[in-house]
Tab-separated table of C-alpha atoms and ligand atoms in Angstrom:
chain	number	residue	atom	x	y	z
A	25	MET	CA	-4.752	-29.494	-19.396
A	26	ASP	CA	-5.432	-32.358	-16.541
A	27	PRO	CA	-2.890	-31.445	-14.128
A	28	VAL	CA	-3.485	-35.251	-12.898
A	29	GLU	CA	-2.358	-36.432	-16.071
A	30	ARG	CA	0.471	-33.769	-16.598
A	31	ALA	CA	1.417	-34.498	-12.650
A	32	ARG	CA	1.929	-38.062	-13.555
A	33	GLU	CA	4.068	-37.191	-16.302
A	34	ILE	CA	6.368	-35.197	-14.566
A	35	LEU	CA	6.536	-37.754	-11.318
A	36	ARG	CA	7.910	-40.069	-13.811
A	37	GLN	CA	10.901	-38.311	-14.178
A	38	TYR	CA	11.023	-36.346	-10.868
A	39	PRO	CA	9.719	-36.980	-7.217
A	40	LEU	CA	8.692	-34.085	-5.729
A	41	CYS	CA	7.134	-33.123	-2.536
A	42	ASP	CA	3.426	-31.902	-2.254
A	43	SER	CA	4.186	-28.131	-2.208
A	44	CYS	CA	7.037	-28.323	-5.226
A	45	LEU	CA	4.190	-30.063	-7.064
A	46	GLY	CA	0.907	-28.503	-6.796
A	47	ARG	CA	3.391	-25.135	-7.029
A	48	LEU	CA	3.512	-26.104	-10.853
A	49	PHE	CA	-0.463	-25.670	-10.818
A	50	ALA	CA	-0.251	-22.416	-8.306
A	51	SER	CA	-2.504	-20.609	-10.647
A	52	MET	CA	-4.941	-23.372	-11.025
A	53	GLY	CA	-7.559	-22.481	-7.919
A	54	TYR	CA	-7.418	-19.693	-5.612
A	55	GLY	CA	-7.009	-19.995	-1.946
A	56	VAL	CA	-5.691	-23.088	-1.565
A	57	GLU	CA	-1.879	-23.318	-0.914
A	58	ASN	CA	0.480	-25.333	-2.791
A	59	ALA	CA	1.065	-28.181	-0.651
A	60	GLU	CA	-2.632	-28.677	-0.533
A	61	ARG	CA	-3.037	-28.535	-4.380
A	62	GLY	CA	0.063	-31.282	-4.697
A	63	ARG	CA	-1.794	-33.219	-2.368
A	64	ALA	CA	-5.275	-33.129	-3.959
A	65	ILE	CA	-3.335	-34.022	-7.080
A	66	LYS	CA	-1.045	-36.782	-5.697
A	67	THR	CA	-4.433	-38.645	-4.244
A	68	LEU	CA	-6.072	-38.380	-7.593
A	69	LEU	CA	-3.938	-39.581	-9.283
A	70	HIS	CA	-3.486	-42.093	-7.027
A	71	MET	CA	-7.401	-42.745	-7.259
A	72	ARG	CA	-6.531	-43.222	-11.049
A	73	LEU	CA	-3.587	-45.312	-11.237
A	74	VAL	CA	-5.202	-47.835	-8.030
A	75	TYR	CA	-8.313	-47.888	-10.357
A	76	ASP	CA	-6.361	-48.820	-13.574
A	77	TYR	CA	-4.315	-51.441	-11.807
A	78	ARG	CA	-7.176	-53.290	-10.768
A	79	ASN	CA	-8.733	-53.235	-13.711
A	80	GLY	CA	-5.629	-55.009	-15.106
A	81	VAL	CA	-3.979	-52.095	-16.951
A	82	ASP	CA	-0.017	-51.959	-16.547
A	83	VAL	CA	0.627	-48.881	-14.644
A	84	ALA	CA	2.949	-50.644	-11.963
A	85	GLU	CA	5.902	-48.051	-13.044
A	86	ASP	CA	3.748	-44.769	-12.652
A	87	LEU	CA	2.345	-46.323	-9.118
A	88	LYS	CA	6.251	-46.676	-8.178
A	89	ALA	CA	7.230	-42.939	-9.313
A	90	LEU	CA	4.409	-41.938	-7.168
A	91	GLY	CA	4.664	-43.991	-4.134
A	92	ARG	CA	8.335	-42.174	-3.725
A	93	VAL	CA	6.724	-39.083	-3.137
A	94	HIS	CA	3.150	-40.129	-1.540
A	95	ALA	CA	2.908	-42.448	1.792
A	96	PRO	CA	-0.534	-43.850	0.730
A	97	THR	CA	0.664	-45.323	-2.697
A	98	ARG	CA	3.599	-47.022	-0.686
A	99	ARG	CA	1.599	-48.735	1.510
A	100	PHE	CA	-0.818	-49.751	-1.375
A	101	LEU	CA	2.277	-51.132	-3.286
A	102	ALA	CA	3.368	-52.754	0.060
A	103	SER	CA	0.468	-54.643	0.102
A	104	ASN	CA	1.010	-55.899	-3.243
A	105	GLY	CA	4.560	-57.134	-2.308
A	106	ILE	CA	6.161	-54.095	-4.207
A	107	SER	CA	8.428	-52.202	-2.110
A	108	VAL	CA	9.297	-48.596	-2.961
A	109	GLU	CA	11.591	-46.157	-1.279
A	110	GLU	CA	10.441	-42.763	-0.417
A	111	ALA	CA	12.650	-40.168	-2.242
A	112	ARG	CA	13.538	-36.492	-1.546
A	113	CYS	CA	12.193	-33.929	-3.042
A	114	TYR	CA	14.465	-32.965	-6.817
A	115	ILE	CA	13.702	-29.303	-6.336
A	116	CYS	CA	13.760	-28.445	-2.623
A	117	GLY	CA	15.345	-31.361	-1.128
A	118	GLY	CA	12.345	-31.038	1.542
A	119	LEU	CA	12.931	-27.905	2.734
A	120	LEU	CA	9.519	-26.272	2.074
A	121	LYS	CA	8.108	-29.068	4.253
A	122	ASP	CA	8.655	-26.844	7.307
A	123	VAL	CA	10.069	-23.574	6.126
A	124	GLU	CA	7.805	-21.255	8.460
A	125	LYS	CA	10.390	-22.410	11.532
A	126	TYR	CA	12.222	-19.299	9.903
A	127	ALA	CA	9.220	-16.748	11.322
A	128	GLU	CA	10.861	-17.058	14.634
A	129	SER	CA	14.111	-15.762	14.076
A	130	VAL	CA	12.710	-13.617	11.468
A	131	ALA	CA	10.338	-11.758	14.152
A	132	LYS	CA	13.731	-11.441	16.979
A	133	ALA	CA	15.464	-9.727	14.172
A	134	LEU	CA	12.622	-7.343	13.649
A	135	ALA	CA	12.014	-7.057	17.615
A	136	GLU	CA	14.335	-4.236	18.146
A	137	ILE	CA	12.726	-1.810	15.452
A	138	ASP	CA	9.654	-0.231	15.745
A	139	PHE	CA	8.196	-0.348	12.473
A	140	GLY	CA	4.570	-0.282	11.183
A	141	THR	CA	4.887	-2.553	8.170
A	142	PHE	CA	6.984	-5.114	6.944
A	143	GLN	CA	8.283	-7.758	3.808
A	144	VAL	CA	9.988	-10.915	3.656
A	145	GLY	CA	12.391	-11.981	1.718
A	146	SER	CA	14.714	-15.084	1.018
A	147	VAL	CA	18.118	-15.881	-0.252
A	148	VAL	CA	17.335	-19.421	-1.755
A	149	PRO	CA	20.111	-21.035	-3.651
A	150	ARG	CA	20.851	-20.973	-7.105
A	151	ASP	CA	20.710	-24.649	-7.859
A	152	MET	CA	17.398	-24.824	-6.076
A	153	LEU	CA	16.183	-22.072	-8.682
A	154	GLU	CA	17.427	-23.709	-11.497
A	155	ARG	CA	16.019	-27.181	-11.357
A	156	GLU	CA	12.840	-25.646	-10.391
A	157	ARG	CA	13.605	-23.629	-13.891
A	158	GLU	CA	14.249	-26.838	-15.909
A	159	ILE	CA	10.706	-28.645	-14.604
A	160	VAL	CA	9.344	-25.915	-15.606
A	161	ALA	CA	10.919	-25.166	-18.997
A	162	LYS	CA	11.058	-29.111	-20.011
A	163	PHE	CA	7.070	-29.588	-19.280
A	164	GLY	CA	6.130	-25.907	-20.810
A	165	ILE	CA	4.569	-25.275	-17.547
A	166	GLU	CA	2.472	-21.730	-17.356
A	167	THR	CA	0.341	-22.168	-14.192
A	168	GLY	CA	3.283	-21.867	-11.734
A	169	GLU	CA	4.440	-19.806	-9.184
A	170	SER	CA	7.430	-19.464	-7.988
A	171	ILE	CA	9.625	-21.266	-5.649
A	172	LYS	CA	11.060	-17.993	-4.032
A	173	HIS	CA	7.804	-16.534	-3.974
A	174	GLU	CA	6.297	-19.083	-2.142
A	175	ILE	CA	9.093	-19.215	0.528
A	176	ASN	CA	8.671	-15.450	1.053
A	177	ARG	CA	4.853	-15.585	1.161
A	178	ARG	CA	4.858	-18.494	3.945
A	179	ILE	CA	7.241	-17.154	6.368
A	180	GLY	CA	5.856	-13.766	5.710
A	181	ARG	CA	2.308	-15.082	6.955
A	182	ALA	CA	4.206	-17.042	9.751
A	183	VAL	CA	5.529	-14.420	11.047
A	184	GLY	CA	2.538	-12.375	10.498
A	185	GLU	CA	0.566	-14.512	12.836
A	186	LEU	CA	3.857	-14.048	15.365
A	187	LEU	CA	3.453	-9.970	14.904
A	188	ARG	CA	-0.245	-9.632	14.918
A	189	ARG	CA	0.069	-8.160	11.364
A	190	PRO	CA	-0.030	-9.060	8.151
A	191	ALA	CA	3.084	-8.409	5.767
A	192	SER	CA	2.872	-5.754	3.246
A	193	LYS	CA	2.817	-6.067	-0.181
A	194	GLU	CA	3.594	-1.924	-1.052
A	195	ARG	CA	6.850	-0.786	0.016
A	196	PRO	CA	7.088	-1.429	3.540
A	197	ASP	CA	9.095	0.234	6.638
A	198	VAL	CA	11.617	-3.410	7.284
A	199	VAL	CA	12.523	-5.764	5.175
A	200	ALA	CA	13.723	-8.832	6.504
A	201	THR	CA	15.849	-11.311	4.001
A	202	VAL	CA	16.257	-14.916	5.499
A	203	ASN	CA	18.857	-17.271	4.271
A	204	ILE	CA	17.180	-20.291	3.825
A	205	ILE	CA	20.290	-22.523	3.986
A	206	ASP	CA	21.897	-21.361	7.591
A	207	GLY	CA	18.883	-19.494	8.516
A	208	THR	CA	20.287	-15.952	9.154
A	209	VAL	CA	18.398	-13.043	8.636
A	210	LYS	CA	19.268	-9.727	7.802
A	211	VAL	CA	16.886	-6.593	8.071
A	212	ALA	CA	16.857	-3.510	5.600
A	213	ARG	CA	15.451	-0.494	7.364
A	214	ASN	CA	13.770	1.692	4.773
A	215	PRO	CA	13.845	5.331	4.884
A	216	LEU	CA	11.322	7.556	6.849
A	217	LEU	CA	10.271	10.388	5.213
A	218	LEU	CA	8.952	13.315	6.249
A	219	LEU	CA	6.953	16.010	5.029
A	220	GLY	CA	7.001	19.515	6.019
A	221	ARG	CA	7.987	22.869	5.077
A	222	TYR	CA	10.862	25.033	6.864
A	223	LEU	CA	12.245	28.716	7.754
A	224	LYS	CA	15.653	29.280	7.162
A	225	LEU	CA	16.095	32.758	9.629
A	226	SER	CA	20.299	32.924	9.451
A	227	ARG	CA	22.442	34.090	6.739
A	228	VAL	CA	25.521	31.381	7.506
A	229	VAL	CA	23.476	28.106	7.699
A	230	SER	CA	23.649	26.860	4.065
A	231	GLN	CA	21.620	24.325	2.391
A	232	GLY	CA	23.147	21.162	1.314
A	233	ARG	CA	27.045	21.190	1.576
A	234	LEU	CA	28.897	23.132	3.950
A	235	VAL	CA	30.341	26.120	2.124
A	236	PRO	CA	32.532	29.111	2.879
A	237	GLY	CA	30.894	31.635	5.224
A	238	ALA	CA	28.282	29.099	6.497
A	239	SER	CA	28.641	27.860	10.011
A	240	ARG	CA	27.040	24.890	9.547
A	241	THR	CA	24.273	23.375	7.230
A	242	ILE	CA	20.336	23.119	7.595
A	243	GLU	CA	21.226	19.183	8.235
A	244	GLU	CA	23.187	19.804	10.991
A	245	VAL	CA	20.393	22.355	12.661
A	246	LEU	CA	18.015	19.323	11.989
A	247	ASP	CA	19.898	16.754	13.834
A	248	PRO	CA	17.436	16.010	16.554
A	249	VAL	CA	14.913	15.262	14.521
A	250	ARG	CA	17.386	12.475	13.384
A	251	ALA	CA	17.704	11.895	17.204
A	252	ARG	CA	13.845	11.171	17.409
A	253	PHE	CA	14.115	8.473	15.153
A	254	GLY	CA	17.390	6.779	15.737
A	255	GLY	CA	18.207	7.451	12.326
A	256	SER	CA	21.825	6.531	11.066
A	257	ALA	CA	21.401	10.098	9.282
A	258	LEU	CA	19.106	12.885	7.757
A	259	VAL	CA	19.392	14.420	4.326
A	260	LEU	CA	16.998	17.220	3.512
A	261	HIS	CA	15.251	17.483	0.220
A	262	ALA	CA	13.803	20.787	-0.728
A	263	ALA	CA	11.718	22.482	-3.554
A	264	GLY	CA	14.327	24.225	-4.877
A	265	ARG	CA	17.232	25.897	-2.829
A	266	GLU	CA	18.579	28.986	-1.738
A	267	ASP	CA	22.002	30.106	-1.008
A	268	SER	CA	23.402	30.395	2.258
A	269	ASP	CA	23.310	33.858	2.970
A	270	VAL	CA	19.516	34.202	1.757
A	271	ARG	CA	17.298	33.748	4.451
A	272	MET	CA	14.097	31.822	3.537
A	273	LEU	CA	11.028	33.183	5.173
A	274	GLY	CA	7.459	33.608	5.024
A	275	ASN	CA	5.488	30.235	4.986
A	276	GLY	CA	8.987	28.665	4.319
A	277	ARG	CA	9.999	26.222	1.757
A	278	PRO	CA	8.457	22.524	0.953
A	279	ALA	CA	10.706	19.842	2.115
A	280	VAL	CA	10.777	16.140	2.675
A	281	VAL	CA	13.263	14.956	5.679
A	282	GLU	CA	14.266	11.553	5.019
A	283	ILE	CA	15.588	9.576	8.319
A	284	LYS	CA	18.195	6.977	6.806
A	285	GLU	CA	18.265	3.605	8.724
A	286	PRO	CA	15.532	4.621	11.719
A	287	SER	CA	14.789	2.525	14.308
A	288	LYS	CA	11.657	3.746	15.213
A	289	TYR	CA	9.218	4.613	12.164
A	290	ARG	CA	6.578	6.234	14.693
A	291	GLY	CA	7.357	9.204	17.231
A	292	ASP	CA	7.374	13.020	17.459
A	293	LEU	CA	6.354	14.193	14.659
A	294	SER	CA	6.158	17.968	15.839
A	295	GLY	CA	7.906	20.464	14.366
A	296	LEU	CA	11.541	21.941	15.558
A	297	ALA	CA	11.919	25.911	16.729
A	298	THR	CA	16.080	26.958	16.947
A	299	GLU	CA	17.000	30.546	15.966
A	300	TRP	CA	18.723	29.307	12.489
A	301	VAL	CA	16.061	27.140	11.067
A	302	ILE	CA	12.221	26.629	12.063
A	303	LEU	CA	10.849	23.198	10.996
A	304	SER	CA	6.923	22.945	10.571
A	305	PRO	CA	5.136	20.066	12.245
A	306	LEU	CA	5.942	16.837	9.787
A	307	LYS	CA	3.778	14.395	8.584
A	308	PRO	CA	5.115	10.764	6.522
A	309	GLY	CA	5.335	10.857	3.044
A	310	THR	CA	6.648	8.532	-0.100
A	311	ARG	CA	9.017	8.733	-2.540
A	312	ASN	CA	6.632	9.707	-4.779
A	313	ASP	CA	5.922	12.742	-2.850
A	314	VAL	CA	9.805	13.879	-3.002
A	315	ARG	CA	9.281	13.508	-6.527
A	316	GLU	CA	6.325	15.471	-7.281
A	317	MET	CA	7.817	18.240	-4.604
A	318	LYS	CA	10.857	18.504	-7.212
A	319	ALA	CA	9.168	18.231	-10.222
A	320	LYS	CA	6.590	21.374	-9.081
A	321	SER	CA	9.569	23.547	-7.761
A	322	LYS	CA	10.779	24.023	-11.395
A	323	THR	CA	7.643	25.804	-12.105
A	324	SER	CA	6.610	27.301	-9.026
A	325	ILE	CA	6.824	31.268	-8.549
A	326	LYS	CA	8.554	32.678	-6.008
A	327	LEU	CA	8.735	35.601	-4.449
A	328	TYR	CA	12.107	37.701	-3.298
A	329	ARG	CA	13.521	40.710	-1.331
A	330	ALA	CA	16.770	41.874	-2.191
A	331	VAL	CA	18.355	45.222	-0.665
A	332	ALA	CA	21.470	46.403	-3.298
A	333	LEU	CA	23.920	49.462	-2.663
A	334	SER	CA	24.394	51.391	-6.137
A	335	ASP	CA	27.072	53.055	-7.196
A	336	LYS	CA	25.526	56.592	-7.894
A	337	PRO	CA	22.563	57.413	-6.225
A	338	ILE	CA	19.045	56.595	-7.687
A	339	SER	CA	15.607	58.760	-8.217
A	340	ALA	CA	12.337	57.737	-7.829
A	341	GLU	CA	12.155	57.888	-11.638
A	342	ASP	CA	14.658	55.837	-12.193
A	343	LEU	CA	12.877	53.326	-9.866
A	344	ALA	CA	9.865	53.902	-12.142
A	345	LYS	CA	11.771	52.459	-15.203
A	346	LEU	CA	11.869	49.514	-13.344
A	347	LYS	CA	7.937	48.574	-14.042
A	348	ALA	CA	9.318	47.915	-17.549
A	349	LEU	CA	10.814	44.677	-16.406
A	350	GLU	CA	7.305	43.185	-15.755
A	351	GLY	CA	6.537	40.123	-17.769
A	352	ALA	CA	10.234	40.215	-19.143
A	353	VAL	CA	11.767	36.843	-20.164
A	354	VAL	CA	15.229	37.027	-18.450
A	355	VAL	CA	17.957	35.243	-20.491
A	356	GLN	CA	20.892	34.278	-18.037
A	357	ARG	CA	24.084	32.602	-19.046
A	358	THR	CA	25.286	30.427	-15.914
A	359	PRO	CA	26.698	32.914	-13.347
A	360	ARG	CA	29.929	33.007	-12.690
A	361	ARG	CA	29.674	31.976	-9.138
A	362	ILE	CA	28.090	28.467	-10.423
A	363	LYS	CA	30.996	26.400	-11.490
A	364	ARG	CA	29.187	22.990	-11.841
A	365	LEU	CA	26.874	23.776	-14.574
A	366	SER	CA	28.237	24.595	-18.376
A	367	PRO	CA	29.091	27.444	-18.046
A	368	ARG	CA	27.676	28.233	-22.050
A	369	ALA	CA	24.079	27.227	-21.045
A	370	ARG	CA	21.609	29.303	-20.929
A	371	ARG	CA	18.566	29.677	-18.470
A	372	ARG	CA	15.227	31.421	-19.516
A	373	ARG	CA	12.219	32.254	-16.562
A	374	MET	CA	10.050	35.140	-16.147
A	375	VAL	CA	9.773	38.393	-14.168
A	376	TYR	CA	6.207	38.620	-12.835
A	377	ASN	CA	5.895	41.445	-10.895
A	378	ILE	CA	8.713	43.854	-9.653
A	379	GLU	CA	8.464	46.525	-6.677
A	380	ALA	CA	11.077	48.958	-5.576
A	381	TYR	CA	11.472	51.307	-2.896
A	382	GLN	CA	14.484	53.994	-2.086
A	383	ILE	CA	16.015	53.459	1.307
A	384	ALA	CA	18.574	55.778	1.285
A	385	ASP	CA	20.250	57.361	-1.479
A	386	ARG	CA	22.077	54.612	-2.787
A	387	VAL	CA	20.391	51.905	-1.136
A	388	ILE	CA	17.297	50.721	-2.561
A	389	GLU	CA	15.185	47.292	-2.137
A	390	VAL	CA	13.468	45.412	-4.642
A	391	PHE	CA	10.837	42.871	-4.241
A	392	VAL	CA	10.760	40.325	-7.465
A	393	ARG	CA	8.125	37.965	-8.162
A	394	CYS	CA	9.138	35.426	-10.663
A	395	GLN	CA	9.443	32.047	-12.143
A	396	GLY	CA	11.616	29.548	-9.786
A	397	GLY	CA	14.930	28.799	-10.923
A	398	LEU	CA	15.511	32.818	-12.186
A	399	TYR	CA	19.331	33.957	-10.700
A	400	VAL	CA	18.155	36.987	-8.655
A	401	LYS	CA	20.788	38.375	-7.418
A	402	GLU	CA	22.123	37.958	-11.428
A	403	PHE	CA	19.267	39.699	-12.358
A	404	ILE	CA	19.406	42.976	-9.836
A	405	ASN	CA	23.434	43.197	-10.423
A	406	GLY	CA	23.541	42.109	-13.925
A	407	ASP	CA	26.181	39.781	-13.903
A	408	GLY	CA	28.379	41.771	-16.377
A	409	GLY	CA	25.945	41.344	-19.235
A	410	ARG	CA	25.542	37.681	-18.772
A	411	THR	CA	22.071	38.226	-17.266
A	412	GLN	CA	19.905	40.284	-19.589
A	413	PRO	CA	17.527	42.160	-18.834
A	414	SER	CA	19.017	43.531	-15.700
A	415	VAL	CA	17.974	45.527	-12.721
A	416	ALA	CA	21.317	47.093	-12.736
A	417	GLU	CA	21.220	47.461	-16.736
A	418	THR	CA	18.188	49.407	-16.742
A	419	LEU	CA	19.042	51.754	-13.832
A	420	GLY	CA	22.179	52.557	-15.552
A	421	ALA	CA	24.112	51.527	-12.466
A	422	SER	CA	26.397	49.241	-10.982
A	423	LEU	CA	24.793	47.345	-7.958
A	424	GLU	CA	25.757	44.798	-5.364
A	425	VAL	CA	23.114	42.937	-3.444
A	426	VAL	CA	24.008	42.742	-0.120
A	427	GLU	CA	20.841	41.016	1.456
A	428	LEU	CA	18.559	38.687	-0.360
A	429	ASP	CA	15.543	37.178	1.112
A	430	VAL	CA	12.983	34.449	-0.261
A	431	LEU	CA	9.587	35.623	0.827
A	432	ASP	CA	7.327	32.811	-0.919
A	433	VAL	CA	7.669	29.637	-2.766
A	434	GLU	CA	3.876	29.387	-4.134
B	503	ZN	ZN1	9.930	-29.688	-2.595
């Protein structure tokens, strides 16, 4: 398709500014801004029409149509005694001429935030988008770019020059959205995701919501990390979970600390050491890291230590029987203490290794290396027969788990 002839057809019906005309042919040619492209097409059309006109071809109507949106053509017509009024662009009404003027308010709105990457978006009136769609549909244009895309790109470039860094295409720290009708700017701050591991040394700190028996949550303990980045909230995403009375020891559990609406995207990434929770040094991550971590935690191997109290003395011979549980697939109906899941659901998890020691006549210490997701307390106490096989059943005793620790998340 010859863009000049196509432009001639379009301009007969619609007056378009350089940008809006050039944008219909945006994918033809590379490294040229739409306004330049539109101007070039108009210049070529002007040359063709003036040539034809001088050779006696009747192109007066096309010249008048072009003259509405092209000053040299207006001057040519005026010199031939034909006067044509300049017309406003049918699509943008002239707005695209200096859309870069919004860059300064965007830069000002972003000045309060210490961010790394940014992106510019815009609110464009619906009727403007519809007028563009109308022309694209009517002339079967397949080479165009959307007006919104051009506005975002151009303001983004101008902001980039002010801030001395280019706008980002990938998920940016902040997105500034310009309303091109009233010039207002809204800034959305994407969450900051920080990867690390945590140890929980306390039996009264809960992961997630505050539960009976817990005095605080891990998220509350980690609040100083939120404060470092001036965020509105902190959310902890962890690879699996432990109950509030279970300690998380060893190398800790992989976790992602999410800081909502930070005012700083750079800052102190050192860990945090408190009497309840220890957080390792952090490094920036992505949503994908959170997804991968959660997916991995379903299959990762965990090592637990439990101390259990028996209703009767346990002998060394009794403990030796527990070796039979190595390699067993444990079938668990949802524990009674967990209400949110379907009570009839059955979970199957593998126990790989088990070591047990006598602490006192009726007190044993059991180490269980198993597949992630095993309900370990229930594997020890049997949960009234809802978990099979179990340590209690194998020992023929009634067991109460008095201490449980996670020693390793592999
Ligand atoms: Zn326009």
